[in-house]
mmCIF file of C-alpha atoms and ligand atoms in Angstrom:
data_model
loop_
_atom_site.group_PDB
_atom_site.id
_atom_site.type_symbol
_atom_site.label_atom_id
_atom_site.label_comp_id
_atom_site.label_asym_id
_atom_site.label_seq_id
_atom_site.Cartn_x
_atom_site.Cartn_y
_atom_site.Cartn_z
ATOM 1 C CA UNK A 1 -38.557 4.258 -60.484
ATOM 2 C CA UNK A 2 -35.943 1.664 -61.232
ATOM 3 C CA UNK A 3 -36.059 -2.019 -60.406
ATOM 4 C CA UNK A 4 -32.294 -2.233 -60.524
ATOM 5 C CA UNK A 5 -30.367 -3.558 -57.527
ATOM 6 C CA UNK A 6 -28.522 -0.789 -55.646
ATOM 7 C CA UNK A 7 -24.807 -1.632 -55.370
ATOM 8 C CA UNK A 8 -21.757 0.285 -54.182
ATOM 9 C CA UNK A 9 -18.921 0.699 -56.671
ATOM 10 C CA UNK A 10 -15.444 1.520 -55.362
ATOM 11 C CA UNK A 11 -13.133 2.141 -58.342
ATOM 12 C CA UNK A 12 -10.057 2.058 -56.087
ATOM 13 C CA UNK A 13 -6.448 3.024 -56.783
ATOM 14 C CA UNK A 14 -3.823 2.379 -59.463
ATOM 15 C CA UNK A 15 -5.343 0.223 -62.206
ATOM 16 C CA UNK A 16 -8.633 0.137 -60.227
ATOM 17 C CA UNK A 17 -10.447 2.869 -62.208
ATOM 18 C CA UNK A 18 -9.464 1.300 -65.578
ATOM 19 C CA UNK A 19 -10.592 -2.212 -64.705
ATOM 20 C CA UNK A 20 -13.805 -1.057 -62.993
ATOM 21 C CA UNK A 21 -14.620 1.014 -66.090
ATOM 22 C CA UNK A 22 -14.157 -2.168 -68.095
ATOM 23 C CA UNK A 23 -16.641 -3.957 -65.803
ATOM 24 C CA UNK A 24 -19.184 -1.125 -66.016
ATOM 25 C CA UNK A 25 -18.979 -1.045 -69.837
ATOM 26 C CA UNK A 26 -19.342 -4.815 -70.176
ATOM 27 C CA UNK A 27 -22.230 -4.929 -67.688
ATOM 28 C CA UNK A 28 -23.983 -2.132 -69.589
ATOM 29 C CA UNK A 29 -23.727 -4.205 -72.768
ATOM 30 C CA UNK A 30 -25.003 -7.263 -70.853
ATOM 31 C CA UNK A 31 -27.985 -5.382 -69.399
ATOM 32 C CA UNK A 32 -26.672 -4.546 -65.951
ATOM 33 C CA UNK A 33 -29.011 -5.389 -63.060
ATOM 34 C CA UNK A 34 -27.128 -2.940 -60.808
ATOM 35 C CA UNK A 35 -27.714 0.737 -60.038
ATOM 36 C CA UNK A 36 -24.228 1.883 -59.005
ATOM 37 C CA UNK A 37 -23.498 4.190 -56.103
ATOM 38 C CA UNK A 38 -19.872 5.199 -56.726
ATOM 39 C CA UNK A 39 -17.798 5.781 -53.571
ATOM 40 C CA UNK A 40 -14.184 6.458 -52.675
ATOM 41 C CA UNK A 41 -11.704 4.474 -50.589
ATOM 42 C CA UNK A 42 -7.913 4.151 -50.305
ATOM 43 C CA UNK A 43 -5.544 6.767 -51.741
ATOM 44 C CA UNK A 44 -8.356 8.173 -53.895
ATOM 45 C CA UNK A 45 -10.270 9.041 -50.711
ATOM 46 C CA UNK A 46 -7.176 10.472 -49.018
ATOM 47 C CA UNK A 47 -6.391 12.658 -52.039
ATOM 48 C CA UNK A 48 -9.864 14.062 -51.544
ATOM 49 C CA UNK A 49 -8.757 15.111 -48.049
ATOM 50 C CA UNK A 50 -10.502 12.317 -46.222
ATOM 51 C CA UNK A 51 -10.099 9.053 -44.392
ATOM 52 C CA UNK A 52 -8.902 6.018 -46.435
ATOM 53 C CA UNK A 53 -12.249 4.449 -45.597
ATOM 54 C CA UNK A 54 -14.752 7.332 -45.483
ATOM 55 C CA UNK A 55 -17.961 7.013 -43.477
ATOM 56 C CA UNK A 56 -19.951 7.742 -46.666
ATOM 57 C CA UNK A 57 -18.485 4.575 -48.237
ATOM 58 C CA UNK A 58 -19.352 2.437 -45.197
ATOM 59 C CA UNK A 59 -22.849 3.913 -45.112
ATOM 60 C CA UNK A 60 -23.322 3.224 -48.806
ATOM 61 C CA UNK A 61 -22.420 -0.469 -48.330
ATOM 62 C CA UNK A 62 -24.680 -0.588 -45.272
ATOM 63 C CA UNK A 63 -27.510 0.712 -47.485
ATOM 64 C CA UNK A 64 -26.884 -1.539 -50.489
ATOM 65 C CA UNK A 65 -25.422 -4.611 -48.742
ATOM 66 C CA UNK A 66 -23.456 -5.182 -51.941
ATOM 67 C CA UNK A 67 -20.170 -3.789 -53.232
ATOM 68 C CA UNK A 68 -17.741 -4.240 -56.099
ATOM 69 C CA UNK A 69 -14.371 -2.989 -54.947
ATOM 70 C CA UNK A 70 -11.305 -2.137 -57.020
ATOM 71 C CA UNK A 71 -7.871 -2.749 -55.499
ATOM 72 C CA UNK A 72 -6.706 -0.218 -52.925
ATOM 73 C CA UNK A 73 -3.130 0.935 -52.415
ATOM 74 C CA UNK A 74 -2.168 0.438 -48.789
ATOM 75 C CA UNK A 75 -0.904 3.817 -47.505
ATOM 76 C CA UNK A 76 2.744 3.531 -46.440
ATOM 77 C CA UNK A 77 3.479 4.508 -42.841
ATOM 78 C CA UNK A 78 1.873 3.739 -39.520
ATOM 79 C CA UNK A 79 -1.469 4.698 -38.110
ATOM 80 C CA UNK A 80 -3.708 3.200 -40.794
ATOM 81 C CA UNK A 81 -6.018 0.373 -40.003
ATOM 82 C CA UNK A 82 -6.269 -2.150 -42.840
ATOM 83 C CA UNK A 83 -9.300 -1.223 -44.921
ATOM 84 C CA UNK A 84 -10.004 -4.850 -45.743
ATOM 85 C CA UNK A 85 -9.902 -5.897 -42.083
ATOM 86 C CA UNK A 86 -12.181 -2.973 -41.137
ATOM 87 C CA UNK A 87 -14.695 -3.941 -43.832
ATOM 88 C CA UNK A 88 -14.576 -7.602 -42.775
ATOM 89 C CA UNK A 89 -15.391 -6.701 -39.179
ATOM 90 C CA UNK A 90 -17.948 -3.995 -40.015
ATOM 91 C CA UNK A 91 -20.042 -6.278 -42.245
ATOM 92 C CA UNK A 92 -19.172 -9.570 -40.534
ATOM 93 C CA UNK A 93 -17.819 -10.951 -43.816
ATOM 94 C CA UNK A 94 -17.340 -14.458 -42.462
ATOM 95 C CA UNK A 95 -16.731 -16.324 -45.724
ATOM 96 C CA UNK A 96 -14.025 -15.667 -48.276
ATOM 97 C CA UNK A 97 -14.853 -17.441 -51.517
ATOM 98 C CA UNK A 98 -11.971 -18.042 -53.934
ATOM 99 C CA UNK A 99 -12.905 -20.014 -57.056
ATOM 100 C CA UNK A 100 -10.191 -21.017 -59.519
ATOM 101 C CA UNK A 101 -10.654 -22.627 -62.900
ATOM 102 C CA UNK A 102 -8.357 -23.053 -65.873
ATOM 103 C CA UNK A 103 -9.167 -20.348 -68.411
ATOM 104 C CA UNK A 104 -6.244 -20.682 -70.750
ATOM 105 C CA UNK A 105 -5.407 -24.172 -71.977
ATOM 106 C CA UNK A 106 -1.854 -25.297 -72.638
ATOM 107 C CA UNK A 107 -0.474 -24.628 -69.174
ATOM 108 C CA UNK A 108 0.778 -27.190 -66.704
ATOM 109 C CA UNK A 109 -2.659 -27.817 -65.211
ATOM 110 C CA UNK A 110 -5.692 -28.210 -67.492
ATOM 111 C CA UNK A 111 -9.331 -28.436 -66.386
ATOM 112 C CA UNK A 112 -8.845 -27.218 -62.839
ATOM 113 C CA UNK A 113 -12.100 -26.176 -61.185
ATOM 114 C CA UNK A 114 -11.726 -25.715 -57.431
ATOM 115 C CA UNK A 115 -13.604 -23.450 -55.042
ATOM 116 C CA UNK A 116 -11.901 -22.624 -51.779
ATOM 117 C CA UNK A 117 -14.030 -21.364 -48.876
ATOM 118 C CA UNK A 118 -11.928 -19.664 -46.223
ATOM 119 C CA UNK A 119 -13.066 -18.710 -42.725
ATOM 120 C CA UNK A 120 -12.526 -14.958 -42.655
ATOM 121 C CA UNK A 121 -12.899 -13.705 -39.066
ATOM 122 C CA UNK A 122 -11.122 -16.022 -36.617
ATOM 123 C CA UNK A 123 -8.087 -18.318 -36.287
ATOM 124 C CA UNK A 124 -4.681 -16.716 -36.042
ATOM 125 C CA UNK A 125 -5.999 -13.633 -37.848
ATOM 126 C CA UNK A 126 -7.644 -12.490 -34.636
ATOM 127 C CA UNK A 127 -3.972 -11.507 -34.064
ATOM 128 C CA UNK A 128 -3.695 -11.431 -30.303
ATOM 129 C CA UNK A 129 0.045 -11.087 -30.404
ATOM 130 C CA UNK A 130 2.677 -9.998 -27.953
ATOM 131 C CA UNK A 131 6.338 -10.274 -27.013
ATOM 132 C CA UNK A 132 7.831 -11.402 -23.725
ATOM 133 C CA UNK A 133 11.167 -10.001 -22.573
ATOM 134 C CA UNK A 134 14.089 -12.121 -21.380
ATOM 135 C CA UNK A 135 17.209 -10.454 -19.996
ATOM 136 C CA UNK A 136 18.028 -7.452 -22.194
ATOM 137 C CA UNK A 137 15.959 -8.653 -25.131
ATOM 138 C CA UNK A 138 12.473 -7.095 -25.044
ATOM 139 C CA UNK A 139 11.400 -9.364 -27.880
ATOM 140 C CA UNK A 140 12.979 -12.608 -26.683
ATOM 141 C CA UNK A 141 9.739 -14.554 -27.077
ATOM 142 C CA UNK A 142 6.969 -13.865 -29.601
ATOM 143 C CA UNK A 143 3.491 -15.163 -28.918
ATOM 144 C CA UNK A 144 0.339 -15.371 -30.973
ATOM 145 C CA UNK A 145 -2.990 -16.684 -29.776
ATOM 146 C CA UNK A 146 -5.629 -17.799 -32.226
ATOM 147 C CA UNK A 147 -9.182 -18.850 -31.542
ATOM 148 C CA UNK A 148 -11.999 -20.584 -33.375
ATOM 149 C CA UNK A 149 -15.540 -20.609 -32.064
ATOM 150 C CA UNK A 150 -17.881 -23.543 -32.536
ATOM 151 C CA UNK A 151 -20.512 -21.154 -33.900
ATOM 152 C CA UNK A 152 -18.201 -19.781 -36.584
ATOM 153 C CA UNK A 153 -16.906 -23.257 -37.512
ATOM 154 C CA UNK A 154 -20.506 -24.382 -37.991
ATOM 155 C CA UNK A 155 -21.356 -21.307 -40.022
ATOM 156 C CA UNK A 156 -18.420 -21.574 -42.429
ATOM 157 C CA UNK A 157 -18.721 -25.329 -42.975
ATOM 158 C CA UNK A 158 -22.482 -24.999 -43.490
ATOM 159 C CA UNK A 159 -21.805 -22.222 -46.002
ATOM 160 C CA UNK A 160 -19.434 -24.534 -47.926
ATOM 161 C CA UNK A 161 -21.942 -27.419 -48.035
ATOM 162 C CA UNK A 162 -24.786 -25.075 -49.035
ATOM 163 C CA UNK A 163 -22.552 -23.636 -51.751
ATOM 164 C CA UNK A 164 -21.896 -27.186 -52.999
ATOM 165 C CA UNK A 165 -25.612 -28.007 -53.115
ATOM 166 C CA UNK A 166 -26.592 -24.771 -54.886
ATOM 167 C CA UNK A 167 -23.772 -25.031 -57.425
ATOM 168 C CA UNK A 168 -24.062 -28.758 -58.197
ATOM 169 C CA UNK A 169 -20.714 -29.592 -56.625
ATOM 170 C CA UNK A 170 -20.210 -33.196 -55.509
ATOM 171 C CA UNK A 171 -17.616 -33.020 -52.756
ATOM 172 C CA UNK A 172 -16.432 -30.847 -49.861
ATOM 173 C CA UNK A 173 -12.942 -31.403 -48.457
ATOM 174 C CA UNK A 174 -12.458 -30.209 -44.867
ATOM 175 C CA UNK A 175 -8.824 -29.112 -44.448
ATOM 176 C CA UNK A 176 -7.355 -28.956 -40.933
ATOM 177 C CA UNK A 177 -4.320 -29.680 -38.760
ATOM 178 C CA UNK A 178 -6.171 -31.422 -35.956
ATOM 179 C CA UNK A 179 -3.295 -33.855 -35.382
ATOM 180 C CA UNK A 180 -1.192 -30.986 -33.950
ATOM 181 C CA UNK A 181 -3.496 -28.015 -33.279
ATOM 182 C CA UNK A 182 -5.907 -30.374 -31.559
ATOM 183 C CA UNK A 183 -8.164 -27.713 -30.056
ATOM 184 C CA UNK A 184 -7.951 -24.855 -32.560
ATOM 185 C CA UNK A 185 -8.489 -26.922 -35.691
ATOM 186 C CA UNK A 186 -9.840 -30.020 -33.941
ATOM 187 C CA UNK A 187 -13.028 -28.089 -33.202
ATOM 188 C CA UNK A 188 -13.246 -27.104 -36.866
ATOM 189 C CA UNK A 189 -12.903 -30.755 -37.933
ATOM 190 C CA UNK A 190 -15.453 -31.874 -35.324
ATOM 191 C CA UNK A 191 -18.007 -29.422 -36.697
ATOM 192 C CA UNK A 192 -17.037 -30.349 -40.273
ATOM 193 C CA UNK A 193 -17.887 -34.004 -39.555
ATOM 194 C CA UNK A 194 -21.142 -33.085 -37.805
ATOM 195 C CA UNK A 195 -22.366 -30.825 -40.628
ATOM 196 C CA UNK A 196 -21.321 -33.397 -43.268
ATOM 197 C CA UNK A 197 -23.794 -35.895 -41.722
ATOM 198 C CA UNK A 198 -26.630 -33.444 -42.417
ATOM 199 C CA UNK A 199 -25.689 -33.467 -46.115
ATOM 200 C CA UNK A 200 -25.100 -37.235 -46.436
ATOM 201 C CA UNK A 201 -26.375 -38.545 -49.764
ATOM 202 C CA UNK A 202 -26.269 -35.090 -51.301
ATOM 203 C CA UNK A 203 -22.657 -33.973 -50.925
ATOM 204 C CA UNK A 204 -19.664 -36.216 -50.262
ATOM 205 C CA UNK A 205 -17.252 -35.123 -47.527
ATOM 206 C CA UNK A 206 -13.597 -35.969 -47.054
ATOM 207 C CA UNK A 207 -10.805 -34.680 -44.818
ATOM 208 C CA UNK A 208 -7.227 -33.639 -45.448
ATOM 209 C CA UNK A 209 -4.438 -32.470 -43.180
ATOM 210 C CA UNK A 210 -3.256 -29.122 -44.561
ATOM 211 C CA UNK A 211 0.307 -30.153 -45.424
ATOM 212 C CA UNK A 212 -0.865 -33.265 -47.285
ATOM 213 C CA UNK A 213 -3.485 -31.134 -49.027
ATOM 214 C CA UNK A 214 -0.812 -28.687 -50.240
ATOM 215 C CA UNK A 215 1.161 -31.559 -51.771
ATOM 216 C CA UNK A 216 -1.893 -33.186 -53.350
ATOM 217 C CA UNK A 217 -2.934 -29.848 -54.885
ATOM 218 C CA UNK A 218 0.240 -30.055 -56.961
ATOM 219 C CA UNK A 219 0.310 -33.852 -57.522
ATOM 220 C CA UNK A 220 -3.377 -34.368 -58.323
ATOM 221 C CA UNK A 221 -5.474 -31.182 -58.079
ATOM 222 C CA UNK A 222 -8.385 -32.768 -59.990
ATOM 223 C CA UNK A 223 -9.456 -34.727 -56.890
ATOM 224 C CA UNK A 224 -10.613 -31.456 -55.274
ATOM 225 C CA UNK A 225 -13.978 -29.775 -55.755
ATOM 226 C CA UNK A 226 -14.937 -27.487 -52.839
ATOM 227 C CA UNK A 227 -12.386 -27.000 -50.047
ATOM 228 C CA UNK A 228 -13.319 -25.449 -46.698
ATOM 229 C CA UNK A 229 -10.679 -24.442 -44.190
ATOM 230 C CA UNK A 230 -9.657 -22.088 -41.408
ATOM 231 C CA UNK A 231 -8.378 -18.537 -41.914
ATOM 232 C CA UNK A 232 -4.582 -18.931 -42.132
ATOM 233 C CA UNK A 233 -4.622 -22.222 -44.092
ATOM 234 C CA UNK A 234 -7.196 -20.693 -46.457
ATOM 235 C CA UNK A 235 -5.027 -17.647 -47.055
ATOM 236 C CA UNK A 236 -2.101 -19.811 -48.133
ATOM 237 C CA UNK A 237 -3.960 -22.530 -50.049
ATOM 238 C CA UNK A 238 -6.064 -20.022 -52.018
ATOM 239 C CA UNK A 239 -2.921 -18.418 -53.464
ATOM 240 C CA UNK A 240 -1.493 -21.859 -54.201
ATOM 241 C CA UNK A 241 -4.691 -22.757 -56.066
ATOM 242 C CA UNK A 242 -4.584 -19.425 -57.963
ATOM 243 C CA UNK A 243 -1.074 -20.429 -59.030
ATOM 244 C CA UNK A 244 -2.467 -23.617 -60.615
ATOM 245 C CA UNK A 245 -4.613 -21.572 -63.000
ATOM 246 C CA UNK A 246 -2.290 -18.780 -64.067
ATOM 247 C CA UNK A 247 -1.697 -16.611 -61.018
ATOM 248 C CA UNK A 248 -3.367 -13.800 -59.154
ATOM 249 C CA UNK A 249 -4.260 -11.842 -62.315
ATOM 250 C CA UNK A 250 -6.951 -14.429 -63.018
ATOM 251 C CA UNK A 251 -8.183 -14.853 -59.428
ATOM 252 C CA UNK A 252 -11.546 -13.461 -58.308
ATOM 253 C CA UNK A 253 -12.754 -13.217 -54.734
ATOM 254 C CA UNK A 254 -15.930 -12.688 -52.744
ATOM 255 C CA UNK A 255 -16.321 -11.771 -49.091
ATOM 256 C CA UNK A 256 -19.734 -12.881 -47.913
ATOM 257 C CA UNK A 257 -21.340 -11.765 -44.677
ATOM 258 C CA UNK A 258 -24.620 -11.533 -42.864
ATOM 259 C CA UNK A 259 -25.117 -7.848 -43.593
ATOM 260 C CA UNK A 260 -23.205 -7.429 -46.820
ATOM 261 C CA UNK A 261 -21.114 -8.978 -49.569
ATOM 262 C CA UNK A 262 -18.035 -7.424 -51.139
ATOM 263 C CA UNK A 263 -16.556 -8.656 -54.417
ATOM 264 C CA UNK A 264 -12.999 -7.926 -55.543
ATOM 265 C CA UNK A 265 -10.077 -9.221 -57.587
ATOM 266 C CA UNK A 266 -7.325 -10.839 -55.539
ATOM 267 C CA UNK A 267 -4.533 -8.757 -57.095
ATOM 268 C CA UNK A 268 -3.482 -5.288 -55.900
ATOM 269 C CA UNK A 269 -3.509 -1.840 -57.481
ATOM 270 C CA UNK A 270 -0.470 -2.542 -59.757
ATOM 271 C CA UNK A 271 0.883 1.036 -59.651
ATOM 272 C CA UNK A 272 3.656 0.049 -62.109
ATOM 273 C CA UNK A 273 1.145 -0.267 -64.963
ATOM 274 C CA UNK A 274 -1.586 2.155 -63.863
ATOM 275 C CA UNK A 275 -3.020 4.466 -66.516
ATOM 276 C CA UNK A 276 -1.233 2.696 -69.387
ATOM 277 C CA UNK A 277 -4.141 0.719 -70.857
ATOM 278 C CA UNK A 278 -2.342 -2.587 -70.174
ATOM 279 C CA UNK A 279 -4.132 -3.874 -67.041
ATOM 280 C CA UNK A 280 -5.946 -7.187 -67.346
ATOM 281 C CA UNK A 281 -9.552 -6.794 -66.106
ATOM 282 C CA UNK A 282 -10.249 -10.579 -66.067
ATOM 283 C CA UNK A 283 -10.042 -11.088 -62.285
ATOM 284 C CA UNK A 284 -12.355 -8.111 -61.723
ATOM 285 C CA UNK A 285 -14.783 -9.451 -64.349
ATOM 286 C CA UNK A 286 -14.779 -12.915 -62.758
ATOM 287 C CA UNK A 287 -15.513 -11.226 -59.401
ATOM 288 C CA UNK A 288 -18.425 -9.477 -61.100
ATOM 289 C CA UNK A 289 -19.705 -12.867 -62.302
ATOM 290 C CA UNK A 290 -19.663 -14.029 -58.653
ATOM 291 C CA UNK A 291 -21.629 -10.907 -57.713
ATOM 292 C CA UNK A 292 -24.217 -11.682 -60.411
ATOM 293 C CA UNK A 293 -24.560 -15.223 -59.034
ATOM 294 C CA UNK A 294 -24.916 -13.817 -55.517
ATOM 295 C CA UNK A 295 -27.948 -11.748 -56.557
ATOM 296 C CA UNK A 296 -29.456 -14.737 -58.360
ATOM 297 C CA UNK A 297 -28.635 -13.626 -61.908
ATOM 298 C CA UNK A 298 -27.017 -16.927 -62.906
ATOM 299 C CA UNK A 299 -28.095 -16.264 -66.496
ATOM 300 C CA UNK A 300 -26.000 -13.095 -66.753
ATOM 301 C CA UNK A 301 -23.083 -14.652 -64.838
ATOM 302 C CA UNK A 302 -23.001 -17.580 -67.284
ATOM 303 C CA UNK A 303 -23.056 -15.236 -70.294
ATOM 304 C CA UNK A 304 -20.229 -13.174 -68.842
ATOM 305 C CA UNK A 305 -18.121 -16.258 -67.985
ATOM 306 C CA UNK A 306 -18.714 -17.643 -71.494
ATOM 307 C CA UNK A 307 -17.692 -14.363 -73.155
ATOM 308 C CA UNK A 308 -14.473 -14.281 -71.075
ATOM 309 C CA UNK A 309 -13.702 -17.922 -72.045
ATOM 310 C CA UNK A 310 -14.416 -17.274 -75.704
ATOM 311 C CA UNK A 311 -12.310 -14.105 -75.830
ATOM 312 C CA UNK A 312 -9.317 -15.786 -74.170
ATOM 313 C CA UNK A 313 -9.399 -19.226 -75.789
ATOM 314 C CA UNK A 314 -11.190 -18.989 -79.149
ATOM 315 C CA UNK A 315 -10.640 -15.383 -80.253
ATOM 316 C CA UNK A 316 -7.307 -15.479 -78.390
ATOM 317 C CA UNK A 317 -7.521 -11.794 -77.520
ATOM 318 C CA UNK A 318 -5.305 -11.412 -74.448
ATOM 319 C CA UNK A 319 -3.625 -8.669 -72.468
ATOM 320 C CA UNK A 320 0.158 -8.403 -72.178
ATOM 321 C CA UNK A 321 0.437 -10.252 -68.847
ATOM 322 C CA UNK A 322 -0.990 -13.299 -70.671
ATOM 323 C CA UNK A 323 1.392 -12.924 -73.591
ATOM 324 C CA UNK A 324 -1.096 -11.074 -75.806
ATOM 325 C CA UNK A 325 -1.075 -7.607 -77.315
ATOM 326 C CA UNK A 326 -4.508 -6.269 -76.439
ATOM 327 C CA UNK A 327 -4.840 -3.198 -74.259
ATOM 328 C CA UNK A 328 -7.456 -3.006 -71.486
ATOM 329 C CA UNK A 329 -9.836 -1.210 -73.870
ATOM 330 C CA UNK A 330 -9.364 -3.651 -76.766
ATOM 331 C CA UNK A 331 -9.811 -6.652 -74.461
ATOM 332 C CA UNK A 332 -12.967 -5.053 -73.025
ATOM 333 C CA UNK A 333 -14.354 -4.440 -76.527
ATOM 334 C CA UNK A 334 -13.625 -8.055 -77.502
ATOM 335 C CA UNK A 335 -15.588 -9.368 -74.502
ATOM 336 C CA UNK A 336 -18.510 -7.050 -75.269
ATOM 337 C CA UNK A 337 -18.471 -8.362 -78.818
ATOM 338 C CA UNK A 338 -18.668 -11.977 -77.583
ATOM 339 C CA UNK A 339 -21.442 -11.528 -75.006
HETATM 340 P P1 LIG B 401 -0.091 -6.145 -57.268
HETATM 341 O O1 LIG B 401 -1.042 -7.314 -57.339
HETATM 342 O O2 LIG B 401 -0.681 -4.812 -57.368
HETATM 343 O O3 LIG B 401 0.993 -6.295 -58.460
HETATM 344 C C1 LIG B 401 1.909 -7.390 -58.569
HETATM 345 C C2 LIG B 401 2.371 -7.521 -60.040
HETATM 346 O O4 LIG B 401 1.286 -8.050 -60.811
HETATM 347 C C3 LIG B 401 2.749 -6.182 -60.678
HETATM 348 O O5 LIG B 401 3.822 -6.380 -61.566
HETATM 349 C C4 LIG B 401 1.506 -5.795 -61.456
HETATM 350 O O6 LIG B 401 1.762 -5.008 -62.587
HETATM 351 C C5 LIG B 401 0.925 -7.149 -61.849
HETATM 352 N N1 LIG B 401 -0.552 -7.118 -61.923
HETATM 353 C C6 LIG B 401 -1.421 -7.095 -60.876
HETATM 354 N N2 LIG B 401 -2.674 -7.036 -61.319
HETATM 355 C C7 LIG B 401 -2.606 -7.016 -62.663
HETATM 356 C C8 LIG B 401 -3.601 -6.948 -63.683
HETATM 357 N N3 LIG B 401 -4.910 -6.907 -63.409
HETATM 358 N N4 LIG B 401 -3.182 -6.915 -64.978
HETATM 359 C C9 LIG B 401 -1.874 -6.979 -65.290
HETATM 360 N N5 LIG B 401 -0.892 -7.053 -64.359
HETATM 361 C C10 LIG B 401 -1.259 -7.066 -63.058
HETATM 362 O O7 LIG B 401 0.745 -6.320 -55.927
HETATM 363 P P2 LIG B 401 1.724 -5.277 -55.209
HETATM 364 O O8 LIG B 401 2.561 -4.560 -56.244
HETATM 365 O O9 LIG B 401 2.378 -6.049 -54.154
HETATM 366 O O10 LIG B 401 0.768 -4.231 -54.496
HETATM 367 C C11 LIG B 401 0.461 -2.931 -54.995
HETATM 368 C C12 LIG B 401 -0.481 -2.254 -54.016
HETATM 369 O O11 LIG B 401 -1.738 -2.941 -53.974
HETATM 370 C C13 LIG B 401 0.027 -2.218 -52.574
HETATM 371 O O12 LIG B 401 -0.269 -0.963 -52.013
HETATM 372 C C14 LIG B 401 -0.763 -3.326 -51.903
HETATM 373 O O13 LIG B 401 -0.889 -3.110 -50.525
HETATM 374 C C15 LIG B 401 -2.084 -3.215 -52.613
HETATM 375 N N6 LIG B 401 -2.921 -4.446 -52.571
HETATM 376 C C16 LIG B 401 -4.255 -4.261 -52.459
HETATM 377 C C17 LIG B 401 -5.118 -5.357 -52.487
HETATM 378 C C18 LIG B 401 -6.605 -5.111 -52.356
HETATM 379 O O14 LIG B 401 -7.037 -3.981 -52.302
HETATM 380 N N7 LIG B 401 -7.409 -6.149 -52.314
HETATM 381 C C19 LIG B 401 -4.606 -6.649 -52.658
HETATM 382 C C20 LIG B 401 -3.214 -6.802 -52.802
HETATM 383 C C21 LIG B 401 -2.378 -5.692 -52.762
#
């Protein structure tokens, strides 16, 4: 008998196996609370003669409700459904959580600590798209219809305020474009204001129009704490925020749903550096810290975050993408040493 928490591990493609190995080794040293069920997806699954998202992998996540996923190479050519979109729908992963904090001092933006909560199922990503012909041009007019439901707006904004309460955050900024997309994002703002009333006295709420928000993120990012927004705006702003703290290599992500939660780095499978012991596992490790928080192991998450900070800023052991000389293995060993 084990009292460990069953969790699905998808090593993924390219640098995926190297950086997931780094996570597994560091978690072992930390006293991992997880019992891993290793499963395939992406090119690794196809090389095995199967589907890029095998049923066994879906069933494993259905069983565990928890997955750590390495990056997957998107197969080139038609006929493949996006694995990420399939997983989002399958497990109703309605919230995409993208925290960003400054890990390496000396850059343009110090002391950034922003959490972006992105609605993950609706908006323009429902992708009801079509062309209308005019004369000889079959694609004369392109149309896209987005939708937001009141129920989903409520759910995502409530998630953001609950996140703020649980993580001692003081403010939630609701980002919208209700001045132009009066229905689509007006409904989101309406629900944002209604939910904010329920949290009055506990969490402050303010509002920003998305374009103004993008500018203020560069002019004065320190005014932001938790940001909640719709799918498309969240997609764009979360990469902008990652850029404030050193780029995608340092950006973790969590997809939270009603019947599962999937944690992954924001970057891809980096085939150009795969198998060379140069990949930076930081984003994957920060995603693991989010997973530890999700299962209530804030103690282990804090120790992991502290060891990452110490390794990068005090010991100054860094991988090549951050201007250092450490390989994936050496960086992993340094973090284990500082746990
Ligand atoms: P990428 O993020 O894989 O790589 C972009 C650049 O960043 C490359 O130069 C790479 O070497 C570098 N890089 C990325 N992660 C790094 C790390 N951890 N350490 C050091 N350097 C790192 O983006 P891409 O090249 O556009 O995509 C490669 C593949 O990954 C594609 O098939 C793409 O579809 C897929 N992808 C998957 C996911 C996912 O599974 N979540 C996300 C993005 C891209």
